[in-house]
Structures are given as structure tokens and as C-alpha cells.
PDB file of C-alpha atoms in Angstrom:
ATOM      1  CA  MET A   1       0.000   0.000   0.000  1.00  0.00           C
ATOM      2  CA  LEU A   2       1.495   3.316  -1.086  1.00  0.00           C
ATOM      3  CA  LYS A   3       1.159   6.414   1.059  1.00  0.00           C
ATOM      4  CA  SER A   4      -0.931   9.404  -0.022  1.00  0.00           C
ATOM      5  CA  TYR A   5       0.555  12.889  -0.343  1.00  0.00           C
ATOM      6  CA  THR A   6      -1.156  16.285  -0.118  1.00  0.00           C
ATOM      7  CA  TYR A   7       0.503  19.658  -0.666  1.00  0.00           C
ATOM      8  CA  GLN A   8      -0.584  23.273  -0.991  1.00  0.00           C
ATOM      9  CA  TYR A   9       1.503  25.678  -3.040  1.00  0.00           C
ATOM     10  CA  LYS A  10       1.577  28.523  -5.528  1.00  0.00           C
ATOM     11  CA  VAL A  11       3.153  28.228  -8.955  1.00  0.00           C
ATOM     12  CA  ASP A  12       5.623  31.070  -9.254  1.00  0.00           C
ATOM     13  CA  PRO A  13       5.718  32.679 -12.740  1.00  0.00           C
ATOM     14  CA  LYS A  14       9.467  31.949 -12.993  1.00  0.00           C
ATOM     15  CA  MET A  15       8.809  28.259 -12.358  1.00  0.00           C
ATOM     16  CA  PHE A  16       6.058  28.325 -14.971  1.00  0.00           C
ATOM     17  CA  ARG A  17       8.516  29.883 -17.423  1.00  0.00           C
ATOM     18  CA  LYS A  18      11.084  27.124 -16.751  1.00  0.00           C
ATOM     19  CA  ALA A  19       8.379  24.528 -17.355  1.00  0.00           C
ATOM     20  CA  LEU A  20       7.397  26.193 -20.637  1.00  0.00           C
ATOM     21  CA  TYR A  21      10.973  26.129 -21.902  1.00  0.00           C
ATOM     22  CA  PHE A  22      11.392  22.529 -20.741  1.00  0.00           C
ATOM     23  CA  ASN A  23       8.168  21.583 -22.522  1.00  0.00           C
ATOM     24  CA  THR A  24       9.214  23.355 -25.728  1.00  0.00           C
ATOM     25  CA  PHE A  25      12.889  22.466 -25.934  1.00  0.00           C
ATOM     26  CA  ALA A  26      13.884  19.654 -23.592  1.00  0.00           C
ATOM     27  CA  LYS A  27      10.983  17.305 -22.892  1.00  0.00           C
ATOM     28  CA  GLN A  28      12.264  14.964 -25.564  1.00  0.00           C
ATOM     29  CA  ARG A  29      16.049  14.916 -25.263  1.00  0.00           C
ATOM     30  CA  ILE A  30      16.698  14.875 -28.999  1.00  0.00           C
ATOM     31  CA  GLN A  31      14.227  17.718 -29.563  1.00  0.00           C
ATOM     32  CA  SER A  32      16.582  20.542 -28.561  1.00  0.00           C
ATOM     33  CA  VAL A  33      19.411  19.020 -30.603  1.00  0.00           C
ATOM     34  CA  LEU A  34      17.211  18.804 -33.695  1.00  0.00           C
ATOM     35  CA  ILE A  35      15.999  22.389 -33.245  1.00  0.00           C
ATOM     36  CA  ALA A  36      19.595  23.638 -32.931  1.00  0.00           C
ATOM     37  CA  VAL A  37      20.787  21.612 -35.949  1.00  0.00           C
ATOM     38  CA  MET A  38      17.910  22.821 -38.109  1.00  0.00           C
ATOM     39  CA  TRP A  39      18.503  26.447 -37.108  1.00  0.00           C
ATOM     40  CA  LEU A  40      22.236  26.098 -37.867  1.00  0.00           C
ATOM     41  CA  LEU A  41      21.373  24.517 -41.213  1.00  0.00           C
ATOM     42  CA  GLY A  42      19.142  27.492 -42.012  1.00  0.00           C
ATOM     43  CA  MET A  43      21.929  29.891 -40.978  1.00  0.00           C
ATOM     44  CA  GLY A  44      24.410  27.996 -43.164  1.00  0.00           C
ATOM     45  CA  LEU A  45      22.095  28.191 -46.159  1.00  0.00           C
ATOM     46  CA  LEU A  46      21.539  31.914 -45.566  1.00  0.00           C
ATOM     47  CA  ILE A  47      25.295  32.557 -45.421  1.00  0.00           C
ATOM     48  CA  ALA A  48      25.890  30.407 -48.514  1.00  0.00           C
ATOM     49  CA  ASN A  49      23.215  32.320 -50.400  1.00  0.00           C
ATOM     50  CA  LEU A  50      24.066  35.868 -49.299  1.00  0.00           C
ATOM     51  CA  VAL A  51      27.819  35.788 -48.646  1.00  0.00           C
ATOM     52  CA  PHE A  52      29.100  33.116 -50.996  1.00  0.00           C
ATOM     53  CA  LYS A  53      26.492  33.864 -53.686  1.00  0.00           C
ATOM     54  CA  VAL A  54      25.377  30.236 -54.024  1.00  0.00           C
ATOM     55  CA  GLU A  55      22.343  30.333 -56.276  1.00  0.00           C
ATOM     56  CA  MET A  56      19.263  28.822 -54.691  1.00  0.00           C
ATOM     57  CA  SER A  57      15.740  28.397 -55.922  1.00  0.00           C
ATOM     58  CA  SER A  58      13.016  30.390 -54.259  1.00  0.00           C
ATOM     59  CA  VAL A  59      11.856  27.167 -52.601  1.00  0.00           C
ATOM     60  CA  MET A  60      15.292  26.680 -50.980  1.00  0.00           C
ATOM     61  CA  GLN A  61      15.335  30.308 -49.873  1.00  0.00           C
ATOM     62  CA  LEU A  62      11.885  29.900 -48.383  1.00  0.00           C
ATOM     63  CA  CYS A  63      13.057  26.740 -46.584  1.00  0.00           C
ATOM     64  CA  TYR A  64      15.991  28.423 -44.870  1.00  0.00           C
ATOM     65  CA  ILE A  65      13.864  31.424 -43.963  1.00  0.00           C
ATOM     66  CA  VAL A  66      11.334  29.108 -42.305  1.00  0.00           C
ATOM     67  CA  LEU A  67      14.157  27.316 -40.473  1.00  0.00           C
ATOM     68  CA  LEU A  68      15.544  30.638 -39.210  1.00  0.00           C
ATOM     69  CA  ILE A  69      12.153  31.948 -38.120  1.00  0.00           C
ATOM     70  CA  ALA A  70      11.135  28.789 -36.232  1.00  0.00           C
ATOM     71  CA  LEU A  71      13.478  29.233 -33.235  1.00  0.00           C
ATOM     72  CA  PRO A  72      12.555  32.874 -32.533  1.00  0.00           C
ATOM     73  CA  LEU A  73       8.877  31.917 -32.866  1.00  0.00           C
ATOM     74  CA  LEU A  74       9.276  29.133 -30.316  1.00  0.00           C
ATOM     75  CA  ILE A  75      10.976  31.533 -27.906  1.00  0.00           C
ATOM     76  CA  PHE A  76       8.306  34.171 -28.535  1.00  0.00           C
ATOM     77  CA  SER A  77       5.607  31.587 -27.828  1.00  0.00           C
ATOM     78  CA  CYS A  78       7.219  30.670 -24.492  1.00  0.00           C
ATOM     79  CA  GLU A  79       7.667  34.299 -23.482  1.00  0.00           C
ATOM     80  CA  ASN A  80       4.130  35.215 -24.527  1.00  0.00           C
ATOM     81  CA  SER A  81       2.652  32.349 -22.480  1.00  0.00           C
ATOM     82  CA  TYR A  82       4.834  33.383 -19.532  1.00  0.00           C
ATOM     83  CA  ARG A  83       3.634  37.005 -19.732  1.00  0.00           C
ATOM     84  CA  GLN A  84       0.008  35.874 -19.957  1.00  0.00           C
ATOM     85  CA  TYR A  85       0.419  33.612 -16.931  1.00  0.00           C
ATOM     86  CA  ARG A  86       2.232  36.313 -14.950  1.00  0.00           C
ATOM     87  CA  SER A  87      -0.499  38.875 -15.614  1.00  0.00           C
ATOM     88  CA  ALA A  88      -3.398  36.480 -14.927  1.00  0.00           C
ATOM     89  CA  PRO A  89      -4.798  36.294 -11.383  1.00  0.00           C
ATOM     90  CA  LEU A  90      -4.497  32.493 -11.415  1.00  0.00           C
ATOM     91  CA  HIS A  91      -0.735  32.534 -10.764  1.00  0.00           C
ATOM     92  CA  ASP A  92      -1.294  33.960  -7.287  1.00  0.00           C
ATOM     93  CA  LYS A  93      -3.889  31.362  -6.282  1.00  0.00           C
ATOM     94  CA  LEU A  94      -3.068  28.636  -3.809  1.00  0.00           C
ATOM     95  CA  ARG A  95      -3.261  25.174  -5.359  1.00  0.00           C
ATOM     96  CA  GLU A  96      -3.682  21.835  -3.672  1.00  0.00           C
ATOM     97  CA  ILE A  97      -2.696  18.454  -5.009  1.00  0.00           C
ATOM     98  CA  SER A  98      -3.384  15.087  -3.433  1.00  0.00           C
ATOM     99  CA  MET A  99      -1.842  11.932  -4.809  1.00  0.00           C
ATOM    100  CA  CYS A 100      -2.567   8.395  -3.738  1.00  0.00           C
ATOM    101  CA  GLU A 101      -2.463   4.944  -5.226  1.00  0.00           C
ATOM    102  CA  ASP A 102      -5.755   5.345  -7.095  1.00  0.00           C
ATOM    103  CA  TRP A 103      -5.915   8.981  -8.204  1.00  0.00           C
ATOM    104  CA  ILE A 104      -4.621  12.538  -8.248  1.00  0.00           C
ATOM    105  CA  LYS A 105      -6.884  15.309  -7.012  1.00  0.00           C
ATOM    106  CA  LEU A 106      -6.257  18.892  -8.164  1.00  0.00           C
ATOM    107  CA  HIS A 107      -7.885  21.926  -6.573  1.00  0.00           C
ATOM    108  CA  VAL A 108      -7.423  25.684  -6.674  1.00  0.00           C
ATOM    109  CA  VAL A 109      -8.125  26.912  -3.144  1.00  0.00           C
ATOM    110  CA  GLY A 110     -11.127  29.232  -3.152  1.00  0.00           C
ATOM    111  CA  GLY A 111     -12.399  27.711  -6.379  1.00  0.00           C
ATOM    112  CA  MET A 112     -15.605  25.744  -6.544  1.00  0.00           C
ATOM    113  CA  ASP A 113     -14.380  22.733  -8.480  1.00  0.00           C
ATOM    114  CA  SER A 114     -11.695  20.184  -8.036  1.00  0.00           C
ATOM    115  CA  GLU A 115     -10.508  17.671 -10.571  1.00  0.00           C
ATOM    116  CA  LYS A 116      -9.883  14.040  -9.839  1.00  0.00           C
ATOM    117  CA  LEU A 117      -7.686  12.187 -12.319  1.00  0.00           C
ATOM    118  CA  GLU A 118      -7.106   8.493 -12.493  1.00  0.00           C
ATOM    119  CA  TRP A 119      -3.474   7.590 -13.094  1.00  0.00           C
ATOM    120  CA  ARG A 120      -4.309   6.286 -16.556  1.00  0.00           C
ATOM    121  CA  MET A 121      -5.286   9.877 -17.459  1.00  0.00           C
ATOM    122  CA  VAL A 122      -1.743  11.137 -16.798  1.00  0.00           C
ATOM    123  CA  ALA A 123       0.266  11.058 -20.026  1.00  0.00           C
ATOM    124  CA  ALA A 124       3.730  11.590 -18.515  1.00  0.00           C
ATOM    125  CA  ALA A 125       5.628  13.008 -15.553  1.00  0.00           C
ATOM    126  CA  TYR A 126       9.094  14.483 -15.176  1.00  0.00           C
ATOM    127  CA  GLU A 127      11.190  15.265 -12.164  1.00  0.00           C
ATOM    128  CA  LEU A 128      13.381  18.326 -12.670  1.00  0.00           C
ATOM    129  CA  LYS A 129      15.784  19.982 -10.264  1.00  0.00           C
ATOM    130  CA  ASP A 130      13.190  22.331  -8.717  1.00  0.00           C
ATOM    131  CA  PHE A 131       9.822  20.739  -9.464  1.00  0.00           C
ATOM    132  CA  PHE A 132       7.785  17.852 -10.818  1.00  0.00           C
ATOM    133  CA  ILE A 133       5.712  18.216 -13.988  1.00  0.00           C
ATOM    134  CA  LEU A 134       2.674  16.005 -14.510  1.00  0.00           C
ATOM    135  CA  TYR A 135       1.205  16.071 -18.023  1.00  0.00           C
ATOM    136  CA  ARG A 136      -2.515  15.457 -18.351  1.00  0.00           C
ATOM    137  CA  ASP A 137      -1.979  15.522 -22.102  1.00  0.00           C
ATOM    138  CA  LEU A 138       0.763  16.861 -24.356  1.00  0.00           C
ATOM    139  CA  ASN A 139       0.182  20.498 -23.379  1.00  0.00           C
ATOM    140  CA  LEU A 140      -1.682  20.588 -20.055  1.00  0.00           C
ATOM    141  CA  MET A 141       0.809  20.422 -17.232  1.00  0.00           C
ATOM    142  CA  VAL A 142       0.588  20.443 -13.457  1.00  0.00           C
ATOM    143  CA  LEU A 143       3.639  21.744 -11.623  1.00  0.00           C
ATOM    144  CA  ILE A 144       4.591  20.665  -8.109  1.00  0.00           C
ATOM    145  CA  PRO A 145       7.421  22.694  -6.572  1.00  0.00           C
ATOM    146  CA  LYS A 146       9.897  20.553  -4.665  1.00  0.00           C
ATOM    147  CA  ASP A 147      10.299  23.192  -1.980  1.00  0.00           C
ATOM    148  CA  VAL A 148       6.805  22.339  -0.644  1.00  0.00           C
ATOM    149  CA  VAL A 149       7.576  18.623  -0.523  1.00  0.00           C
ATOM    150  CA  PRO A 150       9.356  17.478   2.650  1.00  0.00           C
ATOM    151  CA  LYS A 151      12.648  15.757   1.819  1.00  0.00           C
ATOM    152  CA  GLN A 152      11.451  12.514   3.409  1.00  0.00           C
ATOM    153  CA  ASP A 153       8.463  12.421   0.985  1.00  0.00           C
ATOM    154  CA  LEU A 154      10.545  12.679  -2.209  1.00  0.00           C
ATOM    155  CA  PRO A 155      11.477   8.963  -2.417  1.00  0.00           C
ATOM    156  CA  GLY A 156       7.832   8.003  -1.823  1.00  0.00           C
ATOM    157  CA  ILE A 157       6.599  10.344  -4.547  1.00  0.00           C
ATOM    158  CA  ARG A 158       9.195   8.962  -6.962  1.00  0.00           C
ATOM    159  CA  THR A 159       8.078   5.428  -6.089  1.00  0.00           C
ATOM    160  CA  LEU A 160       4.416   6.337  -6.583  1.00  0.00           C
ATOM    161  CA  LEU A 161       5.105   7.972  -9.960  1.00  0.00           C
ATOM    162  CA  THR A 162       7.286   5.050 -11.077  1.00  0.00           C
ATOM    163  CA  CYS A 163       4.730   2.487  -9.925  1.00  0.00           C
ATOM    164  CA  LYS A 164       1.751   4.220 -11.532  1.00  0.00           C
ATOM    165  CA  LEU A 165       3.353   5.631 -14.694  1.00  0.00           C
ATOM    166  CA  GLY A 166       6.202   3.238 -15.417  1.00  0.00           C
ATOM    167  CA  ARG A 167       8.367   4.500 -18.248  1.00  0.00           C
ATOM    168  CA  ALA A 168       6.152   7.594 -18.590  1.00  0.00           C
ATOM    169  CA  PHE A 169       7.900   8.947 -15.469  1.00  0.00           C
ATOM    170  CA  ARG A 170      11.406  10.296 -16.088  1.00  0.00           C
ATOM    171  CA  SER A 171      13.822  11.951 -13.713  1.00  0.00           C
ATOM    172  CA  ARG A 172      15.938  14.787 -15.080  1.00  0.00           C
ATOM    173  CA  ALA A 173      16.998  16.065 -11.662  1.00  0.00           C
TER     174      ALA A 173
END
């Protein structure tokens, strides 16, 4: 029988920003490498075309322009989501999460509703240096700051996540 865990916390905008960048660039380890390689390829094609006067079709020029624009757009998307979160009143609300062997219960303190998820509804979970991220689907994430979790609970939470999610739980701490 696994223990149940309940914590109350706020999600700091800086933590949310870290989670956004992790989600965009580092959730899949190869993802950030591919993004960097593609951007460098676009930069190489731009230099070849403009500096070394290598003739390229308009399709090739369009391809390297798209490659060069993609990285700034990803960064802009992260920063825009961060600014929206920071300016929304939700970031200052106290959240509560309860985890046990059968389910996860999410609640915003002062709110009317709570959400109860079965473990099968959790797509993935990651442990990072400062927090845990639980993904309800590819884009909906629940953050749990480690500073609200007593040190003696960390091994139990890791065991619970490993037991319930298997390979869908990854530690990057």
C-alpha cells in the first residue's frame, strides 16, 4: 500500500517559465538538438546564399527562412505564455494536489471545483531539479514545486510515480 501525499503551493511565474521552456525544448532529449541543428542549417544556407552567392531556388530560400524563423517563434511563444500567466490572477492562487495509489486530485483553493484524475489519465511526468511536472496531455501540465515537498516524501513520490506511470515517469533532476 502506497502512502498518499497532499501539498498546498503557488506556482511562481518563474517556475512556470522554466516549465514552458522545458516543454518546448527539452521534454524529448533529442528535440533541442534537432531544433539547434535545423537552425544552424538554415543559418548555413543563408550565409551560402548571401555571402558566398550560391544560387538557390526560391523554394530553398523559403526553406531556410522558415528554419531561421522557427526558433525565434518558439521563444516568442514561451515568453508570450509566460507574460500571460504572470499577468493572470491564477498565478497567485493557492493550489492543492493530493496523490494516492488510485488517483490525483487537483484543486485551486477558493475555487468551486476540483478535478480528480485516475493515473491512466496522466500522459507523462518528469522530475526536474526544482519541481515535478505532470502532463494530463501533451500540453496541459501540473507543476509541483519541490520546496513544498518534505525531503522525506521525495522517495515516496518517486516510487508512486514510477509504480503508476512506469516509463512515462522520467527523472531529469
